[in-house]
Structures are given as structure tokens and as C-alpha cells.
PDB file of C-alpha atoms in Angstrom:
ATOM      1  CA  UNK Y1181     -44.731  79.666 -18.010  1.00  0.00           C
ATOM      2  CA  UNK Y1182     -43.244  76.621 -16.886  1.00  0.00           C
ATOM      3  CA  UNK Y1183     -40.903  76.945 -14.359  1.00  0.00           C
ATOM      4  CA  UNK Y1184     -37.712  75.222 -14.123  1.00  0.00           C
ATOM      5  CA  UNK Y1185     -38.881  72.567 -12.134  1.00  0.00           C
ATOM      6  CA  UNK Y1186     -41.644  70.958 -14.433  1.00  0.00           C
ATOM      7  CA  UNK Y1187     -38.982  71.964 -17.771  1.00  0.00           C
ATOM      8  CA  UNK Y1188     -36.739  69.228 -15.912  1.00  0.00           C
ATOM      9  CA  UNK Y1189     -39.361  66.777 -14.825  1.00  0.00           C
ATOM     10  CA  UNK Y1190     -39.365  64.083 -11.957  1.00  0.00           C
ATOM     11  CA  UNK Y1191     -36.299  63.209 -10.189  1.00  0.00           C
ATOM     12  CA  UNK Y1192     -36.285  59.495 -11.111  1.00  0.00           C
ATOM     13  CA  UNK Y1193     -34.745  57.943  -7.819  1.00  0.00           C
ATOM     14  CA  UNK Y1194     -31.943  55.344  -9.769  1.00  0.00           C
ATOM     15  CA  UNK Y1195     -31.919  51.570  -7.447  1.00  0.00           C
ATOM     16  CA  UNK Y1196     -28.598  49.091  -7.999  1.00  0.00           C
ATOM     17  CA  UNK Y1197     -30.185  45.579  -9.124  1.00  0.00           C
ATOM     18  CA  UNK Y1198     -27.998  42.684  -7.900  1.00  0.00           C
ATOM     19  CA  UNK Y1199     -28.131  40.439 -10.225  1.00  0.00           C
ATOM     20  CA  UNK Y1200     -27.908  36.717  -9.476  1.00  0.00           C
ATOM     21  CA  UNK Y1201     -24.353  35.273 -10.535  1.00  0.00           C
ATOM     22  CA  UNK Y1202     -23.696  32.600 -13.214  1.00  0.00           C
ATOM     23  CA  UNK Y1203     -20.765  30.760 -10.787  1.00  0.00           C
ATOM     24  CA  UNK Y1204     -17.889  31.241  -8.245  1.00  0.00           C
ATOM     25  CA  UNK Y1205     -14.856  33.587  -9.417  1.00  0.00           C
ATOM     26  CA  UNK Y1206     -12.056  32.262 -10.192  1.00  0.00           C
ATOM     27  CA  UNK Y1207     -10.289  33.996  -7.025  1.00  0.00           C
ATOM     28  CA  UNK Y1208     -12.815  32.269  -4.880  1.00  0.00           C
ATOM     29  CA  UNK Y1209     -12.221  28.680  -6.565  1.00  0.00           C
ATOM     30  CA  UNK Y1210      -8.358  29.465  -5.457  1.00  0.00           C
ATOM     31  CA  UNK Y1211      -9.266  30.039  -2.709  1.00  0.00           C
ATOM     32  CA  UNK Y1212     -10.832  27.379  -1.427  1.00  0.00           C
ATOM     33  CA  UNK Y1213      -8.500  25.132  -3.045  1.00  0.00           C
ATOM     34  CA  UNK Y1214      -5.945  26.452  -1.334  1.00  0.00           C
ATOM     35  CA  UNK Y1215      -7.884  25.994   2.266  1.00  0.00           C
ATOM     36  CA  UNK Y1216      -8.203  22.018   1.079  1.00  0.00           C
ATOM     37  CA  UNK Y1217      -4.602  21.587  -0.054  1.00  0.00           C
ATOM     38  CA  UNK Y1218      -3.301  23.045   3.646  1.00  0.00           C
ATOM     39  CA  UNK Y1219      -5.582  20.143   5.237  1.00  0.00           C
ATOM     40  CA  UNK Y1220      -4.348  17.507   2.947  1.00  0.00           C
ATOM     41  CA  UNK Y1221      -0.672  18.114   3.889  1.00  0.00           C
ATOM     42  CA  UNK Y1222      -2.032  18.919   7.427  1.00  0.00           C
ATOM     43  CA  UNK Y1223      -3.181  15.505   8.123  1.00  0.00           C
ATOM     44  CA  UNK Y1224      -0.028  14.004   5.890  1.00  0.00           C
ATOM     45  CA  UNK Y1225       1.819  15.267   7.852  1.00  0.00           C
ATOM     46  CA  UNK Y1226       0.100  13.758  11.242  1.00  0.00           C
ATOM     47  CA  UNK Y1227      -0.206  11.038  10.196  1.00  0.00           C
ATOM     48  CA  UNK Y1228       3.715  10.788   9.169  1.00  0.00           C
ATOM     49  CA  UNK Y1229       4.353  11.604  12.617  1.00  0.00           C
ATOM     50  CA  UNK Y1230       2.496   9.200  14.204  1.00  0.00           C
ATOM     51  CA  UNK Y1231       4.699   6.602  12.104  1.00  0.00           C
ATOM     52  CA  UNK Y1232       7.367   7.790  13.360  1.00  0.00           C
ATOM     53  CA  UNK Y1233       6.847   7.769  16.700  1.00  0.00           C
ATOM     54  CA  UNK Y1234       5.268   4.326  16.855  1.00  0.00           C
ATOM     55  CA  UNK Y1235       8.907   3.551  15.351  1.00  0.00           C
ATOM     56  CA  UNK Y1236      10.704   5.259  18.158  1.00  0.00           C
ATOM     57  CA  UNK Y1237       8.602   3.357  21.046  1.00  0.00           C
ATOM     58  CA  UNK Y1238       9.346   0.402  18.904  1.00  0.00           C
ATOM     59  CA  UNK Y1239      13.281   0.505  19.352  1.00  0.00           C
ATOM     60  CA  UNK Y1240      12.799   2.513  23.075  1.00  0.00           C
ATOM     61  CA  UNK Y1241      11.071  -0.364  24.302  1.00  0.00           C
ATOM     62  CA  UNK Y1242      12.804  -3.340  22.978  1.00  0.00           C
ATOM     63  CA  UNK Y1243      15.950  -1.742  23.397  1.00  0.00           C
ATOM     64  CA  UNK Y1244      14.258  -1.511  27.576  1.00  0.00           C
ATOM     65  CA  UNK Y1245      13.937  -5.023  27.580  1.00  0.00           C
ATOM     66  CA  UNK Y1246      17.068  -5.790  26.554  1.00  0.00           C
ATOM     67  CA  UNK Y1247      18.847  -3.294  29.485  1.00  0.00           C
ATOM     68  CA  UNK Y1248      16.375  -5.655  31.722  1.00  0.00           C
ATOM     69  CA  UNK Y1249      17.564  -8.639  31.025  1.00  0.00           C
ATOM     70  CA  UNK Y1250      20.978  -7.743  30.768  1.00  0.00           C
ATOM     71  CA  UNK Y1251      20.234  -5.970  34.677  1.00  0.00           C
ATOM     72  CA  UNK Y1252      18.899  -9.184  35.498  1.00  0.00           C
ATOM     73  CA  UNK Y1253      21.957 -10.997  34.599  1.00  0.00           C
ATOM     74  CA  UNK Y1254      23.976  -8.745  36.457  1.00  0.00           C
ATOM     75  CA  UNK Y1255      22.075  -9.225  39.916  1.00  0.00           C
ATOM     76  CA  UNK Y1256      22.826 -12.293  39.862  1.00  0.00           C
ATOM     77  CA  UNK Y1257      19.714 -14.103  37.954  1.00  0.00           C
ATOM     78  CA  UNK Y1258      21.673 -14.923  35.372  1.00  0.00           C
ATOM     79  CA  UNK Y1259      22.073 -15.375  32.296  1.00  0.00           C
ATOM     80  CA  UNK Y1260      18.597 -13.902  31.318  1.00  0.00           C
ATOM     81  CA  UNK Y1261      17.907 -13.824  28.077  1.00  0.00           C
ATOM     82  CA  UNK Y1262      14.950 -11.988  25.081  1.00  0.00           C
ATOM     83  CA  UNK Y1263      14.010 -14.505  23.530  1.00  0.00           C
ATOM     84  CA  UNK Y1264      12.222 -13.791  20.177  1.00  0.00           C
ATOM     85  CA  UNK Y1265       8.669 -15.595  18.532  1.00  0.00           C
ATOM     86  CA  UNK Y1266       9.361 -16.597  14.724  1.00  0.00           C
ATOM     87  CA  UNK Y1267       6.078 -18.880  14.634  1.00  0.00           C
ATOM     88  CA  UNK Y1268       2.605 -18.708  15.049  1.00  0.00           C
ATOM     89  CA  UNK Y1269       3.057 -21.556  16.712  1.00  0.00           C
ATOM     90  CA  UNK Y1270       3.508 -20.597  20.276  1.00  0.00           C
ATOM     91  CA  UNK Y1271       0.913 -19.737  23.059  1.00  0.00           C
ATOM     92  CA  UNK Y1272      -0.161 -16.122  22.508  1.00  0.00           C
ATOM     93  CA  UNK Y1273       3.203 -14.860  20.795  1.00  0.00           C
ATOM     94  CA  UNK Y1274       3.081 -13.876  17.620  1.00  0.00           C
ATOM     95  CA  UNK Y1275       5.484 -14.834  15.320  1.00  0.00           C
ATOM     96  CA  UNK Y1276       7.742 -11.637  14.781  1.00  0.00           C
ATOM     97  CA  UNK Y1277       5.953  -9.304  16.502  1.00  0.00           C
ATOM     98  CA  UNK Y1278       6.861 -10.815  20.132  1.00  0.00           C
ATOM     99  CA  UNK Y1279       9.599 -11.297  22.343  1.00  0.00           C
ATOM    100  CA  UNK Y1280       9.763 -12.603  26.417  1.00  0.00           C
ATOM    101  CA  UNK Y1281      12.669 -12.188  28.912  1.00  0.00           C
ATOM    102  CA  UNK Y1282      13.919 -16.292  29.884  1.00  0.00           C
ATOM    103  CA  UNK Y1283      15.914 -17.621  31.978  1.00  0.00           C
ATOM    104  CA  UNK Y1284      17.700 -21.201  32.822  1.00  0.00           C
ATOM    105  CA  UNK Y1285      14.972 -23.858  33.809  1.00  0.00           C
ATOM    106  CA  UNK Y1286      15.984 -25.298  37.151  1.00  0.00           C
ATOM    107  CA  UNK Y1287      13.290 -27.914  36.426  1.00  0.00           C
ATOM    108  CA  UNK Y1288      15.509 -29.529  34.221  1.00  0.00           C
ATOM    109  CA  UNK Y1289      19.334 -31.193  34.265  1.00  0.00           C
ATOM    110  CA  UNK Y1290      19.394 -29.911  30.672  1.00  0.00           C
ATOM    111  CA  UNK Y1291      22.066 -26.904  30.454  1.00  0.00           C
ATOM    112  CA  UNK Y1292      20.425 -25.247  27.548  1.00  0.00           C
ATOM    113  CA  UNK Y1293      16.676 -25.180  28.445  1.00  0.00           C
ATOM    114  CA  UNK Y1294      15.153 -21.946  29.786  1.00  0.00           C
ATOM    115  CA  UNK Y1295      11.690 -20.759  30.658  1.00  0.00           C
ATOM    116  CA  UNK Y1296       9.815 -17.721  30.504  1.00  0.00           C
ATOM    117  CA  UNK Y1297       9.832 -15.664  33.640  1.00  0.00           C
ATOM    118  CA  UNK Y1298       7.497 -12.702  32.299  1.00  0.00           C
ATOM    119  CA  UNK Y1299       4.682 -11.850  29.692  1.00  0.00           C
ATOM    120  CA  UNK Y1300       4.947 -11.574  26.176  1.00  0.00           C
ATOM    121  CA  UNK Y1301       6.565  -8.169  24.935  1.00  0.00           C
ATOM    122  CA  UNK Y1302       4.877  -7.096  21.337  1.00  0.00           C
ATOM    123  CA  UNK Y1303       6.389  -4.490  19.298  1.00  0.00           C
ATOM    124  CA  UNK Y1304       3.093  -1.564  18.513  1.00  0.00           C
ATOM    125  CA  UNK Y1305       0.818  -2.801  16.102  1.00  0.00           C
ATOM    126  CA  UNK Y1306       2.301  -2.919  11.772  1.00  0.00           C
ATOM    127  CA  UNK Y1307       5.277  -3.077  13.077  1.00  0.00           C
ATOM    128  CA  UNK Y1308       8.068  -6.222  13.115  1.00  0.00           C
ATOM    129  CA  UNK Y1309      11.195  -8.002  13.608  1.00  0.00           C
ATOM    130  CA  UNK Y1310      12.820  -8.209  10.305  1.00  0.00           C
ATOM    131  CA  UNK Y1311      15.535 -10.622   9.252  1.00  0.00           C
ATOM    132  CA  UNK Y1312      16.958  -8.556   7.405  1.00  0.00           C
ATOM    133  CA  UNK Y1313      21.219  -8.191   7.725  1.00  0.00           C
ATOM    134  CA  UNK Y1314      22.602  -5.421   7.946  1.00  0.00           C
ATOM    135  CA  UNK Y1315      23.311  -2.799   4.682  1.00  0.00           C
ATOM    136  CA  UNK Y1316      26.844  -4.136   5.615  1.00  0.00           C
ATOM    137  CA  UNK Y1317      28.639  -7.061   7.458  1.00  0.00           C
ATOM    138  CA  UNK Y1318      30.512  -4.480   9.317  1.00  0.00           C
ATOM    139  CA  UNK Y1319      27.915  -3.134  11.489  1.00  0.00           C
ATOM    140  CA  UNK Y1320      26.583  -6.387  12.737  1.00  0.00           C
ATOM    141  CA  UNK Y1321      24.453  -9.193  12.068  1.00  0.00           C
ATOM    142  CA  UNK Y1322      21.332  -9.871  12.540  1.00  0.00           C
ATOM    143  CA  UNK Y1323      20.244 -11.659  15.919  1.00  0.00           C
ATOM    144  CA  UNK Y1324      17.250 -13.089  14.492  1.00  0.00           C
ATOM    145  CA  UNK Y1325      19.874 -15.373  12.121  1.00  0.00           C
ATOM    146  CA  UNK Y1326      22.807 -15.425  13.994  1.00  0.00           C
ATOM    147  CA  UNK Y1327      24.869 -18.660  14.337  1.00  0.00           C
ATOM    148  CA  UNK Y1328      24.136 -20.230  17.653  1.00  0.00           C
ATOM    149  CA  UNK Y1329      21.238 -17.716  18.710  1.00  0.00           C
ATOM    150  CA  UNK Y1330      19.253 -20.655  18.816  1.00  0.00           C
ATOM    151  CA  UNK Y1331      18.121 -22.091  22.409  1.00  0.00           C
ATOM    152  CA  UNK Y1332      15.331 -24.134  23.832  1.00  0.00           C
ATOM    153  CA  UNK Y1333      12.183 -22.427  25.793  1.00  0.00           C
ATOM    154  CA  UNK Y1334       9.455 -23.030  28.274  1.00  0.00           C
ATOM    155  CA  UNK Y1335       6.469 -20.504  27.216  1.00  0.00           C
ATOM    156  CA  UNK Y1336       3.895 -19.807  29.185  1.00  0.00           C
ATOM    157  CA  UNK Y1337       0.715 -21.681  29.338  1.00  0.00           C
ATOM    158  CA  UNK Y1338       2.501 -24.350  27.722  1.00  0.00           C
ATOM    159  CA  UNK Y1339       4.853 -27.275  29.624  1.00  0.00           C
ATOM    160  CA  UNK Y1340       6.982 -28.341  25.525  1.00  0.00           C
ATOM    161  CA  UNK Y1341       9.951 -26.439  24.981  1.00  0.00           C
ATOM    162  CA  UNK Y1342      10.128 -24.632  21.856  1.00  0.00           C
ATOM    163  CA  UNK Y1343      13.214 -23.216  20.189  1.00  0.00           C
ATOM    164  CA  UNK Y1344      13.758 -19.522  19.795  1.00  0.00           C
ATOM    165  CA  UNK Y1345      16.541 -17.294  18.717  1.00  0.00           C
ATOM    166  CA  UNK Y1346      17.349 -15.677  21.929  1.00  0.00           C
ATOM    167  CA  UNK Y1347      20.127 -12.831  22.646  1.00  0.00           C
ATOM    168  CA  UNK Y1348      21.643 -14.245  26.273  1.00  0.00           C
ATOM    169  CA  UNK Y1349      23.754 -11.890  28.508  1.00  0.00           C
ATOM    170  CA  UNK Y1350      26.021 -12.803  31.663  1.00  0.00           C
ATOM    171  CA  UNK Y1351      27.140 -11.773  35.304  1.00  0.00           C
ATOM    172  CA  UNK Y1352      29.425  -8.611  33.487  1.00  0.00           C
ATOM    173  CA  UNK Y1353      26.687  -7.963  31.374  1.00  0.00           C
ATOM    174  CA  UNK Y1354      27.972  -9.135  28.434  1.00  0.00           C
ATOM    175  CA  UNK Y1355      26.780 -11.072  25.359  1.00  0.00           C
ATOM    176  CA  UNK Y1356      27.410 -14.494  26.061  1.00  0.00           C
ATOM    177  CA  UNK Y1357      24.533 -15.990  23.580  1.00  0.00           C
ATOM    178  CA  UNK Y1358      25.169 -16.270  20.870  1.00  0.00           C
ATOM    179  CA  UNK Y1359      28.468 -17.588  21.243  1.00  0.00           C
ATOM    180  CA  UNK Y1360      31.275 -15.840  18.499  1.00  0.00           C
ATOM    181  CA  UNK Y1361      32.743 -18.285  16.376  1.00  0.00           C
ATOM    182  CA  UNK Y1362      34.931 -17.732  13.792  1.00  0.00           C
ATOM    183  CA  UNK Y1363      31.525 -16.140  11.426  1.00  0.00           C
ATOM    184  CA  UNK Y1364      30.563 -13.950  13.959  1.00  0.00           C
ATOM    185  CA  UNK Y1365      30.503  -9.912  14.480  1.00  0.00           C
ATOM    186  CA  UNK Y1366      31.287  -8.341  17.348  1.00  0.00           C
ATOM    187  CA  UNK Y1367      27.592  -6.369  17.418  1.00  0.00           C
ATOM    188  CA  UNK Y1368      24.296  -8.054  17.022  1.00  0.00           C
ATOM    189  CA  UNK Y1369      21.512  -5.881  15.525  1.00  0.00           C
ATOM    190  CA  UNK Y1370      18.219  -5.925  15.913  1.00  0.00           C
ATOM    191  CA  UNK Y1371      15.755  -4.683  13.105  1.00  0.00           C
ATOM    192  CA  UNK Y1372      12.795  -3.630  13.565  1.00  0.00           C
ATOM    193  CA  UNK Y1373      10.558  -2.253  10.658  1.00  0.00           C
ATOM    194  CA  UNK Y1374       6.472  -1.927   9.122  1.00  0.00           C
ATOM    195  CA  UNK Y1375       5.329  -4.858   8.064  1.00  0.00           C
ATOM    196  CA  UNK Y1376       3.545  -7.973   8.987  1.00  0.00           C
ATOM    197  CA  UNK Y1377       4.815 -12.117   9.474  1.00  0.00           C
ATOM    198  CA  UNK Y1378       3.574 -14.716   7.349  1.00  0.00           C
ATOM    199  CA  UNK Y1379       4.502 -18.030   6.758  1.00  0.00           C
ATOM    200  CA  UNK Y1380       7.778 -17.405   5.620  1.00  0.00           C
ATOM    201  CA  UNK Y1381       8.628 -14.941   7.672  1.00  0.00           C
ATOM    202  CA  UNK Y1382       8.748 -10.580   7.977  1.00  0.00           C
ATOM    203  CA  UNK Y1383       6.696  -9.132   4.832  1.00  0.00           C
ATOM    204  CA  UNK Y1384       7.375  -5.513   4.523  1.00  0.00           C
ATOM    205  CA  UNK Y1385       4.589  -3.500   3.730  1.00  0.00           C
ATOM    206  CA  UNK Y1386       5.107  -3.063   0.601  1.00  0.00           C
ATOM    207  CA  UNK Y1387       5.345  -6.605   0.176  1.00  0.00           C
ATOM    208  CA  UNK Y1388       8.563  -8.852  -0.239  1.00  0.00           C
ATOM    209  CA  UNK Y1389      11.347  -8.711   2.020  1.00  0.00           C
ATOM    210  CA  UNK Y1390      12.666  -5.439   4.190  1.00  0.00           C
ATOM    211  CA  UNK Y1391      15.446  -3.284   2.454  1.00  0.00           C
ATOM    212  CA  UNK Y1392      17.866  -1.927   5.411  1.00  0.00           C
ATOM    213  CA  UNK Y1393      16.770   1.705   4.973  1.00  0.00           C
ATOM    214  CA  UNK Y1394      13.669   0.498   5.627  1.00  0.00           C
ATOM    215  CA  UNK Y1395      14.494  -0.657   8.993  1.00  0.00           C
ATOM    216  CA  UNK Y1396      15.844   1.066  12.362  1.00  0.00           C
ATOM    217  CA  UNK Y1397      18.358  -0.901  13.964  1.00  0.00           C
ATOM    218  CA  UNK Y1398      18.963  -1.095  17.546  1.00  0.00           C
ATOM    219  CA  UNK Y1399      22.620  -2.501  18.434  1.00  0.00           C
ATOM    220  CA  UNK Y1400      24.773  -4.937  21.127  1.00  0.00           C
ATOM    221  CA  UNK Y1401      28.389  -5.038  20.976  1.00  0.00           C
ATOM    222  CA  UNK Y1402      28.991  -8.143  22.636  1.00  0.00           C
ATOM    223  CA  UNK Y1403      32.277  -7.290  25.013  1.00  0.00           C
ATOM    224  CA  UNK Y1404      29.771  -4.426  26.711  1.00  0.00           C
ATOM    225  CA  UNK Y1405      26.200  -6.069  26.173  1.00  0.00           C
ATOM    226  CA  UNK Y1406      25.095  -2.517  25.988  1.00  0.00           C
ATOM    227  CA  UNK Y1407      21.982  -2.081  23.625  1.00  0.00           C
ATOM    228  CA  UNK Y1408      21.790   0.862  22.125  1.00  0.00           C
ATOM    229  CA  UNK Y1409      19.343   2.660  18.845  1.00  0.00           C
ATOM    230  CA  UNK Y1410      21.201   3.648  16.176  1.00  0.00           C
ATOM    231  CA  UNK Y1411      20.528   6.621  13.958  1.00  0.00           C
TER     232      UNK Y1411
END
């Protein structure tokens, strides 16, 4: 007589075999894509922050340079002015990217001759002084193109004088030049934007002239001479 054990036979062990997959699941692909998108967004936002920081640095530094010129004028050294390089013929000065403090040249009898009293100041790489006009004429006039802004300046490393657009301050801190005329505004503007300099002047990153909205602006009122960063 067969026992129950013999009727059922030996117990068979069952093993789960993991078969090789043919690829990633949709969920896994979506997770990877999400991580990549997050990293791209993170890098992009970091780059934007860097650009904004450099732009803020540029306007802050040129504001400080104007404040220094104004302060030295009020201390009896004046008129002290900020001269802006507008071509590549100057010793170490980069066109539309550099500026320098100047005061009256006491070695000459010419009343309108000035000489550098400091080293060149440079905007951060990739930024230039733009000669673009403001969106509205009531906002003020760009100092690079303002009437009566040109002065003869003797630069470091050279005995020759060159003509540069300048912003000068008097003993009371007021703007003394460019001198006002019938076409002058009460406010002088310094425009800074991303771009490069060419033989024809500053060029925007996209090519061609800057647009007012691409610039950061520093305003200097004639009566007070106090520079102010515009929002």
C-alpha cells in the first residue's frame, strides 16, 4: 500500500528566477530627466546671479570713483574729474571700459589742461561704458556725448595730451563740467552695459548699439554732484 507521501511525490522547491531586463522603466527615465533638468536650471540661475553681481559691481565702483573725485574737489584739490577712455590709443587705458581721475596740470599755463592723478580704473570684464541716450530726454544726458564734456588730459606714461569726455566737480561738490548750455539737462548719466568696444564705439552682446533697457545707470545731478545708482 502506497503511503500518502508516495502518492504526492517528493516536494519540489520553487525558485524565482530574475530575468534580464530589456531597458529602463518609464519611471526611471523620468527621474533621470528630472535630475538633469534640475542641474541645468541650477547652473543657469547661477550664471544669471554672476552676471547680475558683476553689473552691480560695475555701477557701484564707478559711483565710488565719482564720489572720490567729488570729495577731493571739496578738499581743495579741484576741480577733480573722471575722464573716460574712448579709443585704444591711450597708454593702458581700454576704450569704453576704463576711466581715470584727473586734476589741473600745474606744469602748463593752459587753463583747460589736466593730468592723471591716479591709475586706470577698469569695469569688470565684459562690461563697457555705453554712449546710448536714455529712453527719455528728461532723464538726463549721457556724459560721453554731452556738450562741453571734452577736456585735454595728460595720461600716465605719456607726455602728450588727448581729448576725453570728462565729468568734473567743483569745491562745493557740484558739477562744473560739462558746463551747462541751452541744450544741457540738469542730470548727467553714466551708462554701463554688457558688451565690447569696437572702432565704432561700444557694442552690445547681441551686436549693434545698446538699448536703454540693457544698461545700468548712474545719475549725477549738476547742483549737488552726488552720484546715485538708478533702479
